[in-house]
Amino acid sequence: MDHRDPDSHGRRQSGHECRRHAGDRRVLRHGTMSAAQTVHTAAHPEQALREVHLYKEMLKIRETELQLARAYRDGHVMGACHTYVGQEAVAVGVCAHLQVEDAVFSTHRGHGHALAKGVAATEVAAELFGRATGCSGGRGGSMHLFSPEVGMMGTTGIVGPNILQAVGAGYAFQLNGEDRVAVAFFGDGAVNNGAFHEGLNLASIWDLPVVFVCENNLYATEVPFAYSAGNPEVAMRAEGYGCPGRVVDGNDVMEVDTVAGEAVARARRGDGPTLLECKTYRTRAHAEGMPEVGYRTQEEVDSWKARDPIALLRSHLMGTERVAADEISAWEDEAREEALAAIEFAKASPWPDPSTVFDFVDSSDSAEAARRS
């Protein structure tokens, strides 16, 4: 596979399934389609409402990320800032099937996952600004977003361990007989990590309610995935663990929505884990302040921008003639205003109280003793 060719990156996979052995443990190949090929008619109003909801969710992430990137350039964001621009369809399509009680474990590029899971944009922005009103109280920053109230169990700056955390959560849900699902989001850079092997193997052995979502955006920082993997088709690895693997067009939110829904339902039934390989692309630099090209060409970036997930769904919505252009413009304006309001909220929020520096480090008694010393 040519890592510079977006068509080969999201190419249609032939065949339906190849069984590893008897039963339902298998590797599935899911064909890739564009949003315009996901045909829905006016006779399906519920589907139309869902498409609009998914569109608005992607807009929320996009506009928030663009404002956070600007805030980073203006010196307001503490630490690194890895934006999710271009990959919104994955977080939105997966999280659309999750309940508040379900648990998401994310990565350094986790703003989109947090927003899709229900963390308020104000709390995300305030956290990146290091303010007390942030979802982690200003202690975590961009790479450590935490909001258990909505099932956002944390992002991490370390590549891979969140896979194991999701497996642990799934094991706890199974032991306690809870109707809950754990989801691990990770990039292609994590799949050669031992945590990937251990996590998928154990989840498959015990049929844990876990969905593994690999956001294959072609690069681990600036290293092409094709250079670091003998077989760059991540979903095929599921066969070795005896669980289903699905290849998904990660820029088509409706396709992600469909396939993720099946994976979440499977996990919730107690039928075990699924590995989703969502083939997508980040159109901004690995992190704000780093170069966007050099390790990749501008032509490659532009070719992926032409397949922007928001633009694809916008084109589909307008093509069905169920949504007028002025309605879409109004939604875009609303998302932009909410993102700007989140930035203003963060700027106006207080810094954490220095006297709380030992909070959450150890037990409350230890923290109190340290404060008095």
mmCIF file of C-alpha atoms in Angstrom:
data_model
loop_
_atom_site.group_PDB
_atom_site.id
_atom_site.type_symbol
_atom_site.label_atom_id
_atom_site.label_comp_id
_atom_site.label_asym_id
_atom_site.label_seq_id
_atom_site.Cartn_x
_atom_site.Cartn_y
_atom_site.Cartn_z
ATOM 1 C CA MET A 1 0.000 0.000 0.000
ATOM 2 C CA ASP A 2 1.339 3.410 -0.949
ATOM 3 C CA HIS A 3 1.028 5.520 2.211
ATOM 4 C CA ARG A 4 0.783 8.645 0.064
ATOM 5 C CA ASP A 5 -2.267 7.440 -1.844
ATOM 6 C CA PRO A 6 -5.566 8.223 -0.091
ATOM 7 C CA ASP A 7 -7.475 5.999 -2.471
ATOM 8 C CA SER A 8 -5.412 2.953 -1.564
ATOM 9 C CA HIS A 9 -5.643 3.946 2.118
ATOM 10 C CA GLY A 10 -9.435 3.742 2.060
ATOM 11 C CA ARG A 11 -9.814 1.196 -0.722
ATOM 12 C CA ARG A 12 -12.742 -1.165 -0.918
ATOM 13 C CA GLN A 13 -12.051 -4.538 0.649
ATOM 14 C CA SER A 14 -13.412 -7.525 -1.227
ATOM 15 C CA GLY A 15 -15.055 -10.543 0.317
ATOM 16 C CA HIS A 16 -17.306 -10.874 3.314
ATOM 17 C CA GLU A 17 -15.597 -12.885 6.017
ATOM 18 C CA CYS A 18 -12.882 -15.444 6.591
ATOM 19 C CA ARG A 19 -13.376 -17.743 9.522
ATOM 20 C CA ARG A 20 -10.543 -18.601 11.828
ATOM 21 C CA HIS A 21 -12.403 -21.583 13.215
ATOM 22 C CA ALA A 22 -15.956 -22.645 13.947
ATOM 23 C CA GLY A 23 -18.248 -20.237 15.750
ATOM 24 C CA ASP A 24 -18.500 -16.497 15.362
ATOM 25 C CA ARG A 25 -14.824 -15.600 15.785
ATOM 26 C CA ARG A 26 -13.868 -14.113 12.460
ATOM 27 C CA VAL A 27 -12.257 -11.318 10.543
ATOM 28 C CA LEU A 28 -14.725 -9.185 8.604
ATOM 29 C CA ARG A 29 -13.902 -6.851 5.770
ATOM 30 C CA HIS A 30 -16.215 -3.881 5.412
ATOM 31 C CA GLY A 31 -16.419 -2.154 2.065
ATOM 32 C CA THR A 32 -15.633 1.541 1.906
ATOM 33 C CA MET A 33 -18.197 4.042 0.639
ATOM 34 C CA SER A 34 -18.480 7.790 0.536
ATOM 35 C CA ALA A 35 -21.162 9.647 2.460
ATOM 36 C CA ALA A 36 -22.903 10.347 -0.831
ATOM 37 C CA GLN A 37 -23.147 6.596 -1.421
ATOM 38 C CA THR A 38 -24.871 6.052 1.905
ATOM 39 C CA VAL A 39 -28.350 6.335 0.425
ATOM 40 C CA HIS A 40 -31.225 7.399 2.664
ATOM 41 C CA THR A 41 -34.566 8.741 1.477
ATOM 42 C CA ALA A 42 -37.083 11.166 2.887
ATOM 43 C CA ALA A 43 -39.117 8.121 3.888
ATOM 44 C CA HIS A 44 -36.699 7.633 6.791
ATOM 45 C CA PRO A 45 -37.114 10.727 9.001
ATOM 46 C CA GLU A 46 -35.355 9.095 11.968
ATOM 47 C CA GLN A 47 -32.298 8.499 9.813
ATOM 48 C CA ALA A 48 -32.414 12.103 8.645
ATOM 49 C CA LEU A 49 -32.485 13.342 12.232
ATOM 50 C CA ARG A 50 -29.555 11.094 13.080
ATOM 51 C CA GLU A 51 -27.513 12.437 10.182
ATOM 52 C CA VAL A 52 -28.168 15.990 11.332
ATOM 53 C CA HIS A 53 -27.160 15.077 14.886
ATOM 54 C CA LEU A 54 -23.909 13.507 13.696
ATOM 55 C CA TYR A 55 -23.189 16.539 11.536
ATOM 56 C CA LYS A 56 -23.666 18.925 14.442
ATOM 57 C CA GLU A 57 -21.452 16.784 16.677
ATOM 58 C CA MET A 58 -18.652 16.872 14.114
ATOM 59 C CA LEU A 59 -19.061 20.627 13.771
ATOM 60 C CA LYS A 60 -18.761 21.019 17.534
ATOM 61 C CA ILE A 61 -15.458 19.172 17.555
ATOM 62 C CA ARG A 62 -14.082 20.956 14.487
ATOM 63 C CA GLU A 63 -14.887 24.467 15.661
ATOM 64 C CA THR A 64 -13.634 23.792 19.184
ATOM 65 C CA GLU A 65 -10.365 22.394 17.855
ATOM 66 C CA LEU A 66 -9.805 25.331 15.528
ATOM 67 C CA GLN A 67 -10.296 27.767 18.399
ATOM 68 C CA LEU A 68 -7.993 25.733 20.642
ATOM 69 C CA ALA A 69 -5.324 25.749 17.927
ATOM 70 C CA ARG A 70 -5.615 29.531 17.741
ATOM 71 C CA ALA A 71 -5.436 29.786 21.525
ATOM 72 C CA TYR A 72 -2.279 27.680 21.467
ATOM 73 C CA ARG A 73 -0.668 30.060 18.986
ATOM 74 C CA ASP A 74 -1.687 32.959 21.219
ATOM 75 C CA GLY A 75 0.051 31.372 24.200
ATOM 76 C CA HIS A 76 -3.016 30.427 26.237
ATOM 77 C CA VAL A 77 -2.693 26.625 26.099
ATOM 78 C CA MET A 78 -0.417 24.952 28.609
ATOM 79 C CA GLY A 79 1.745 22.167 27.139
ATOM 80 C CA ALA A 80 1.240 20.329 23.860
ATOM 81 C CA CYS A 81 -1.912 20.521 21.758
ATOM 82 C CA HIS A 82 -2.785 17.627 19.439
ATOM 83 C CA THR A 83 -5.904 18.511 17.470
ATOM 84 C CA TYR A 84 -8.433 16.091 16.004
ATOM 85 C CA VAL A 85 -9.163 17.999 12.795
ATOM 86 C CA GLY A 86 -9.999 15.597 9.968
ATOM 87 C CA GLN A 87 -10.830 12.614 12.178
ATOM 88 C CA GLU A 88 -14.122 13.806 13.673
ATOM 89 C CA ALA A 89 -16.207 11.082 12.022
ATOM 90 C CA VAL A 90 -14.563 8.356 14.091
ATOM 91 C CA ALA A 91 -15.244 9.767 17.556
ATOM 92 C CA VAL A 92 -18.745 10.889 16.625
ATOM 93 C CA GLY A 93 -19.726 7.667 14.873
ATOM 94 C CA VAL A 94 -18.529 5.480 17.735
ATOM 95 C CA CYS A 95 -19.704 7.561 20.688
ATOM 96 C CA ALA A 96 -23.174 7.927 19.158
ATOM 97 C CA HIS A 97 -23.828 4.368 20.376
ATOM 98 C CA LEU A 98 -22.506 4.772 23.909
ATOM 99 C CA GLN A 99 -24.487 5.375 27.069
ATOM 100 C CA VAL A 100 -23.297 7.722 29.797
ATOM 101 C CA GLU A 101 -22.293 4.674 31.853
ATOM 102 C CA ASP A 102 -20.060 3.295 29.090
ATOM 103 C CA ALA A 103 -16.359 4.028 29.434
ATOM 104 C CA VAL A 104 -14.001 5.621 26.923
ATOM 105 C CA PHE A 105 -10.217 5.457 27.204
ATOM 106 C CA SER A 106 -8.419 7.825 24.869
ATOM 107 C CA THR A 107 -5.056 9.064 23.652
ATOM 108 C CA HIS A 108 -2.933 12.198 23.428
ATOM 109 C CA ARG A 109 -5.224 13.230 20.541
ATOM 110 C CA GLY A 110 -8.309 13.023 22.720
ATOM 111 C CA HIS A 111 -10.193 16.332 22.581
ATOM 112 C CA GLY A 112 -12.613 14.938 20.003
ATOM 113 C CA HIS A 113 -13.297 11.797 22.018
ATOM 114 C CA ALA A 114 -14.000 13.852 25.134
ATOM 115 C CA LEU A 115 -16.394 16.170 23.314
ATOM 116 C CA ALA A 116 -18.166 13.284 21.576
ATOM 117 C CA LYS A 117 -18.578 11.466 24.900
ATOM 118 C CA GLY A 118 -20.268 14.467 26.467
ATOM 119 C CA VAL A 119 -17.579 16.581 28.115
ATOM 120 C CA ALA A 120 -18.551 20.239 27.718
ATOM 121 C CA ALA A 121 -16.421 22.358 25.395
ATOM 122 C CA THR A 122 -16.045 24.870 28.231
ATOM 123 C CA GLU A 123 -14.465 22.194 30.443
ATOM 124 C CA VAL A 124 -12.131 21.011 27.682
ATOM 125 C CA ALA A 125 -10.976 24.539 26.885
ATOM 126 C CA ALA A 126 -10.505 25.434 30.547
ATOM 127 C CA GLU A 127 -8.453 22.285 31.067
ATOM 128 C CA LEU A 128 -6.111 23.161 28.218
ATOM 129 C CA PHE A 129 -5.778 26.637 29.725
ATOM 130 C CA GLY A 130 -4.817 25.039 33.063
ATOM 131 C CA ARG A 131 -7.809 26.523 34.873
ATOM 132 C CA ALA A 132 -9.660 25.179 37.905
ATOM 133 C CA THR A 133 -12.903 24.863 35.923
ATOM 134 C CA GLY A 134 -11.337 22.346 33.549
ATOM 135 C CA CYS A 135 -12.558 18.756 33.488
ATOM 136 C CA SER A 136 -9.402 17.694 35.359
ATOM 137 C CA GLY A 137 -9.291 20.771 37.561
ATOM 138 C CA GLY A 138 -6.492 22.307 35.515
ATOM 139 C CA ARG A 139 -4.115 19.497 36.476
ATOM 140 C CA GLY A 140 -4.195 17.428 33.303
ATOM 141 C CA GLY A 141 -3.984 19.681 30.300
ATOM 142 C CA SER A 142 -4.531 18.568 26.726
ATOM 143 C CA MET A 143 -3.348 14.991 27.176
ATOM 144 C CA HIS A 144 -5.044 14.140 30.474
ATOM 145 C CA LEU A 145 -8.749 14.886 30.120
ATOM 146 C CA PHE A 146 -10.865 13.128 32.742
ATOM 147 C CA SER A 147 -14.609 13.272 33.330
ATOM 148 C CA PRO A 148 -15.974 10.059 34.854
ATOM 149 C CA GLU A 149 -19.405 11.674 35.237
ATOM 150 C CA VAL A 150 -19.934 11.173 31.500
ATOM 151 C CA GLY A 151 -17.803 8.063 31.133
ATOM 152 C CA MET A 152 -14.662 9.798 29.887
ATOM 153 C CA MET A 153 -12.140 7.771 31.852
ATOM 154 C CA GLY A 154 -9.103 9.648 30.694
ATOM 155 C CA THR A 155 -6.762 10.459 27.858
ATOM 156 C CA THR A 156 -3.086 9.608 28.090
ATOM 157 C CA GLY A 157 0.146 10.960 26.680
ATOM 158 C CA ILE A 158 1.651 7.462 26.674
ATOM 159 C CA VAL A 159 0.943 5.360 23.589
ATOM 160 C CA GLY A 160 -0.839 2.079 24.279
ATOM 161 C CA PRO A 161 -1.763 1.704 27.958
ATOM 162 C CA ASN A 162 -5.334 2.897 27.467
ATOM 163 C CA ILE A 163 -5.931 -0.342 25.550
ATOM 164 C CA LEU A 164 -5.217 -2.293 28.723
ATOM 165 C CA GLN A 165 -7.273 0.102 30.816
ATOM 166 C CA ALA A 166 -10.281 -0.527 28.583
ATOM 167 C CA VAL A 167 -9.765 -4.272 28.936
ATOM 168 C CA GLY A 168 -9.644 -3.894 32.710
ATOM 169 C CA ALA A 169 -12.862 -1.908 32.658
ATOM 170 C CA GLY A 170 -14.499 -4.512 30.448
ATOM 171 C CA TYR A 171 -13.419 -7.243 32.850
ATOM 172 C CA ALA A 172 -14.913 -5.319 35.774
ATOM 173 C CA PHE A 173 -18.179 -4.824 33.881
ATOM 174 C CA GLN A 174 -18.333 -8.539 33.147
ATOM 175 C CA LEU A 175 -17.542 -9.584 36.725
ATOM 176 C CA ASN A 176 -20.155 -7.216 38.120
ATOM 177 C CA GLY A 177 -22.787 -8.204 35.589
ATOM 178 C CA GLU A 178 -23.101 -4.604 34.390
ATOM 179 C CA ASP A 179 -24.626 -3.627 31.057
ATOM 180 C CA ARG A 180 -21.665 -1.458 30.118
ATOM 181 C CA VAL A 181 -19.153 -1.296 27.281
ATOM 182 C CA ALA A 182 -15.547 -0.078 27.282
ATOM 183 C CA VAL A 183 -13.997 1.589 24.237
ATOM 184 C CA ALA A 184 -10.299 2.134 23.570
ATOM 185 C CA PHE A 185 -9.322 4.678 20.929
ATOM 186 C CA PHE A 186 -5.742 4.517 19.667
ATOM 187 C CA GLY A 187 -3.705 5.264 16.565
ATOM 188 C CA ASP A 188 -1.722 3.108 14.193
ATOM 189 C CA GLY A 189 1.360 3.950 16.252
ATOM 190 C CA ALA A 190 0.009 1.816 19.108
ATOM 191 C CA VAL A 191 -0.543 -1.449 17.266
ATOM 192 C CA ASN A 192 3.097 -2.550 17.434
ATOM 193 C CA ASN A 193 3.017 -1.959 21.183
ATOM 194 C CA GLY A 194 2.816 -4.960 23.504
ATOM 195 C CA ALA A 195 -0.308 -3.527 25.111
ATOM 196 C CA PHE A 196 -2.175 -4.025 21.832
ATOM 197 C CA HIS A 197 -1.323 -7.735 21.756
ATOM 198 C CA GLU A 198 -2.034 -8.328 25.422
ATOM 199 C CA GLY A 199 -5.267 -6.362 25.388
ATOM 200 C CA LEU A 200 -6.826 -7.949 22.321
ATOM 201 C CA ASN A 201 -5.751 -11.431 23.334
ATOM 202 C CA LEU A 202 -7.188 -11.250 26.844
ATOM 203 C CA ALA A 203 -10.397 -9.535 25.749
ATOM 204 C CA SER A 204 -10.937 -12.234 23.147
ATOM 205 C CA ILE A 205 -10.217 -15.121 25.525
ATOM 206 C CA TRP A 206 -12.732 -13.832 28.068
ATOM 207 C CA ASP A 207 -15.267 -12.363 25.603
ATOM 208 C CA LEU A 208 -15.032 -8.970 27.284
ATOM 209 C CA PRO A 209 -17.373 -6.096 26.309
ATOM 210 C CA VAL A 210 -14.672 -3.991 24.664
ATOM 211 C CA VAL A 211 -14.502 -2.195 21.325
ATOM 212 C CA PHE A 212 -10.993 -1.454 20.083
ATOM 213 C CA VAL A 213 -10.923 1.517 17.696
ATOM 214 C CA CYS A 214 -7.718 2.028 15.726
ATOM 215 C CA GLU A 215 -7.717 5.435 14.059
ATOM 216 C CA ASN A 216 -5.259 4.654 11.295
ATOM 217 C CA ASN A 217 -4.233 8.107 10.123
ATOM 218 C CA LEU A 218 -1.128 6.758 8.348
ATOM 219 C CA TYR A 219 1.487 8.374 10.582
ATOM 220 C CA ALA A 220 2.860 7.862 14.079
ATOM 221 C CA THR A 221 4.021 11.435 14.648
ATOM 222 C CA GLU A 222 5.927 11.714 11.355
ATOM 223 C CA VAL A 223 6.700 8.028 10.700
ATOM 224 C CA PRO A 224 4.575 6.413 7.962
ATOM 225 C CA PHE A 225 2.789 3.341 9.279
ATOM 226 C CA ALA A 226 3.805 1.403 6.163
ATOM 227 C CA TYR A 227 7.445 1.825 7.240
ATOM 228 C CA SER A 228 6.909 0.357 10.705
ATOM 229 C CA ALA A 229 4.557 -2.547 9.997
ATOM 230 C CA GLY A 230 5.123 -5.605 7.837
ATOM 231 C CA ASN A 231 1.374 -5.758 7.269
ATOM 232 C CA PRO A 232 -0.218 -2.303 7.364
ATOM 233 C CA GLU A 233 -3.756 -3.724 7.411
ATOM 234 C CA VAL A 234 -4.545 -3.453 11.126
ATOM 235 C CA ALA A 235 -7.950 -5.157 11.038
ATOM 236 C CA MET A 236 -6.365 -8.359 9.748
ATOM 237 C CA ARG A 237 -4.549 -8.736 13.063
ATOM 238 C CA ALA A 238 -7.855 -9.501 14.766
ATOM 239 C CA GLU A 239 -7.841 -12.948 13.178
ATOM 240 C CA GLY A 240 -4.825 -13.913 15.253
ATOM 241 C CA TYR A 241 -6.756 -13.187 18.431
ATOM 242 C CA GLY A 242 -9.992 -14.837 17.340
ATOM 243 C CA CYS A 243 -12.167 -11.735 17.270
ATOM 244 C CA PRO A 244 -13.838 -9.809 14.431
ATOM 245 C CA GLY A 245 -11.857 -7.118 12.636
ATOM 246 C CA ARG A 246 -13.600 -4.486 10.517
ATOM 247 C CA VAL A 247 -12.096 -2.059 8.018
ATOM 248 C CA VAL A 248 -14.030 1.198 7.963
ATOM 249 C CA ASP A 249 -13.828 4.412 5.979
ATOM 250 C CA GLY A 250 -13.067 6.670 8.908
ATOM 251 C CA ASN A 251 -14.028 9.774 6.936
ATOM 252 C CA ASP A 252 -17.597 8.567 6.346
ATOM 253 C CA VAL A 253 -19.443 9.153 9.605
ATOM 254 C CA MET A 254 -22.458 7.149 8.466
ATOM 255 C CA GLU A 255 -20.309 4.119 7.760
ATOM 256 C CA VAL A 256 -18.560 4.485 11.111
ATOM 257 C CA ASP A 257 -21.966 4.866 12.754
ATOM 258 C CA THR A 258 -23.226 1.636 11.189
ATOM 259 C CA VAL A 259 -20.195 -0.536 11.889
ATOM 260 C CA ALA A 260 -19.560 0.865 15.367
ATOM 261 C CA GLY A 261 -23.196 0.245 16.237
ATOM 262 C CA GLU A 262 -22.760 -3.416 15.385
ATOM 263 C CA ALA A 263 -19.556 -3.663 17.429
ATOM 264 C CA VAL A 264 -21.069 -1.968 20.484
ATOM 265 C CA ALA A 265 -24.193 -4.131 20.281
ATOM 266 C CA ARG A 266 -22.041 -7.242 20.040
ATOM 267 C CA ALA A 267 -20.067 -6.247 23.114
ATOM 268 C CA ARG A 268 -23.222 -5.392 25.045
ATOM 269 C CA ARG A 269 -24.726 -8.809 24.246
ATOM 270 C CA GLY A 270 -21.722 -10.484 25.825
ATOM 271 C CA ASP A 271 -20.348 -11.790 22.524
ATOM 272 C CA GLY A 272 -16.914 -10.289 23.003
ATOM 273 C CA PRO A 273 -14.671 -7.617 21.500
ATOM 274 C CA THR A 274 -14.324 -6.182 18.010
ATOM 275 C CA LEU A 275 -11.368 -4.413 16.408
ATOM 276 C CA LEU A 276 -12.313 -1.496 14.152
ATOM 277 C CA GLU A 277 -9.699 -0.059 11.824
ATOM 278 C CA CYS A 278 -10.973 3.372 10.857
ATOM 279 C CA LYS A 279 -8.879 4.652 7.981
ATOM 280 C CA THR A 280 -8.670 8.403 8.298
ATOM 281 C CA TYR A 281 -6.239 11.309 8.229
ATOM 282 C CA ARG A 282 -5.274 14.291 10.350
ATOM 283 C CA THR A 283 -5.026 17.339 8.144
ATOM 284 C CA ARG A 284 -3.114 19.446 10.673
ATOM 285 C CA ALA A 285 0.343 18.804 12.085
ATOM 286 C CA HIS A 286 0.968 16.034 14.608
ATOM 287 C CA ALA A 287 0.839 18.763 17.248
ATOM 288 C CA GLU A 288 0.351 22.504 16.981
ATOM 289 C CA GLY A 289 3.635 24.247 16.274
ATOM 290 C CA MET A 290 5.071 21.298 14.344
ATOM 291 C CA PRO A 291 5.367 21.208 10.530
ATOM 292 C CA GLU A 292 2.375 19.992 8.545
ATOM 293 C CA VAL A 293 4.442 18.846 5.564
ATOM 294 C CA GLY A 294 7.977 17.688 4.896
ATOM 295 C CA TYR A 295 7.433 14.133 6.026
ATOM 296 C CA ARG A 296 4.345 14.177 3.780
ATOM 297 C CA THR A 297 3.536 16.220 0.688
ATOM 298 C CA GLN A 298 1.135 19.118 0.418
ATOM 299 C CA GLU A 299 -0.557 17.226 -2.407
ATOM 300 C CA GLU A 300 -1.288 14.353 -0.044
ATOM 301 C CA VAL A 301 -2.738 16.672 2.580
ATOM 302 C CA ASP A 302 -4.883 18.424 -0.015
ATOM 303 C CA SER A 303 -6.178 15.128 -1.381
ATOM 304 C CA TRP A 304 -7.385 14.167 2.084
ATOM 305 C CA LYS A 305 -8.885 17.589 2.716
ATOM 306 C CA ALA A 306 -10.998 16.917 -0.359
ATOM 307 C CA ARG A 307 -12.451 13.963 1.562
ATOM 308 C CA ASP A 308 -13.112 15.954 4.714
ATOM 309 C CA PRO A 309 -15.729 14.078 6.795
ATOM 310 C CA ILE A 310 -17.781 17.184 7.514
ATOM 311 C CA ALA A 311 -17.794 18.250 3.872
ATOM 312 C CA LEU A 312 -18.814 14.735 2.800
ATOM 313 C CA LEU A 313 -21.831 14.674 5.085
ATOM 314 C CA ARG A 314 -22.739 18.265 4.221
ATOM 315 C CA SER A 315 -22.773 17.299 0.544
ATOM 316 C CA HIS A 316 -24.965 14.301 1.311
ATOM 317 C CA LEU A 317 -27.426 16.332 3.378
ATOM 318 C CA MET A 318 -27.790 18.963 0.703
ATOM 319 C CA GLY A 319 -28.053 16.317 -2.001
ATOM 320 C CA THR A 320 -31.079 14.768 -0.316
ATOM 321 C CA GLU A 321 -32.796 18.184 -0.424
ATOM 322 C CA ARG A 322 -33.970 17.643 3.149
ATOM 323 C CA VAL A 323 -31.677 20.355 4.478
ATOM 324 C CA ALA A 324 -31.295 23.845 3.068
ATOM 325 C CA ALA A 325 -27.958 25.599 2.757
ATOM 326 C CA ASP A 326 -29.033 28.357 5.149
ATOM 327 C CA GLU A 327 -29.846 25.753 7.815
ATOM 328 C CA ILE A 328 -26.366 24.288 7.529
ATOM 329 C CA SER A 329 -24.843 27.763 7.698
ATOM 330 C CA ALA A 330 -26.831 28.441 10.865
ATOM 331 C CA TRP A 331 -25.523 25.232 12.461
ATOM 332 C CA GLU A 332 -21.969 26.181 11.532
ATOM 333 C CA ASP A 333 -22.385 29.653 13.018
ATOM 334 C CA GLU A 334 -23.836 28.186 16.196
ATOM 335 C CA ALA A 335 -20.939 25.740 16.578
ATOM 336 C CA ARG A 336 -18.428 28.538 16.030
ATOM 337 C CA GLU A 337 -20.122 30.780 18.583
ATOM 338 C CA GLU A 338 -20.153 27.978 21.158
ATOM 339 C CA ALA A 339 -16.456 27.329 20.565
ATOM 340 C CA LEU A 340 -15.644 31.015 20.971
ATOM 341 C CA ALA A 341 -17.724 31.105 24.156
ATOM 342 C CA ALA A 342 -15.748 28.139 25.496
ATOM 343 C CA ILE A 343 -12.497 30.019 24.925
ATOM 344 C CA GLU A 344 -13.835 33.109 26.691
ATOM 345 C CA PHE A 345 -15.018 30.927 29.572
ATOM 346 C CA ALA A 346 -11.538 29.451 29.884
ATOM 347 C CA LYS A 347 -9.872 32.860 29.830
ATOM 348 C CA ALA A 348 -12.171 34.117 32.589
ATOM 349 C CA SER A 349 -11.801 31.028 34.785
ATOM 350 C CA PRO A 350 -9.633 31.054 37.925
ATOM 351 C CA TRP A 351 -6.314 29.286 38.265
ATOM 352 C CA PRO A 352 -6.225 26.300 40.640
ATOM 353 C CA ASP A 353 -5.710 27.200 44.299
ATOM 354 C CA PRO A 354 -2.019 26.523 45.131
ATOM 355 C CA SER A 355 -3.092 25.100 48.497
ATOM 356 C CA THR A 356 -4.670 22.146 46.652
ATOM 357 C CA VAL A 357 -1.416 21.084 44.997
ATOM 358 C CA PHE A 358 -1.307 17.784 46.923
ATOM 359 C CA ASP A 359 -4.941 16.905 46.278
ATOM 360 C CA PHE A 360 -5.512 13.728 44.262
ATOM 361 C CA VAL A 361 -1.862 12.711 44.650
ATOM 362 C CA ASP A 362 -2.376 10.428 47.627
ATOM 363 C CA SER A 363 -5.115 9.701 50.116
ATOM 364 C CA SER A 364 -6.913 12.682 51.611
ATOM 365 C CA ASP A 365 -5.171 12.142 54.960
ATOM 366 C CA SER A 366 -1.737 12.178 53.326
ATOM 367 C CA ALA A 367 -2.586 15.287 51.341
ATOM 368 C CA GLU A 368 -3.767 17.065 54.477
ATOM 369 C CA ALA A 369 -0.602 16.084 56.344
ATOM 370 C CA ALA A 370 1.573 17.370 53.490
ATOM 371 C CA ARG A 371 -0.351 20.628 53.429
ATOM 372 C CA ARG A 372 0.238 21.165 57.151
ATOM 373 C CA SER A 373 3.961 20.371 56.998
#
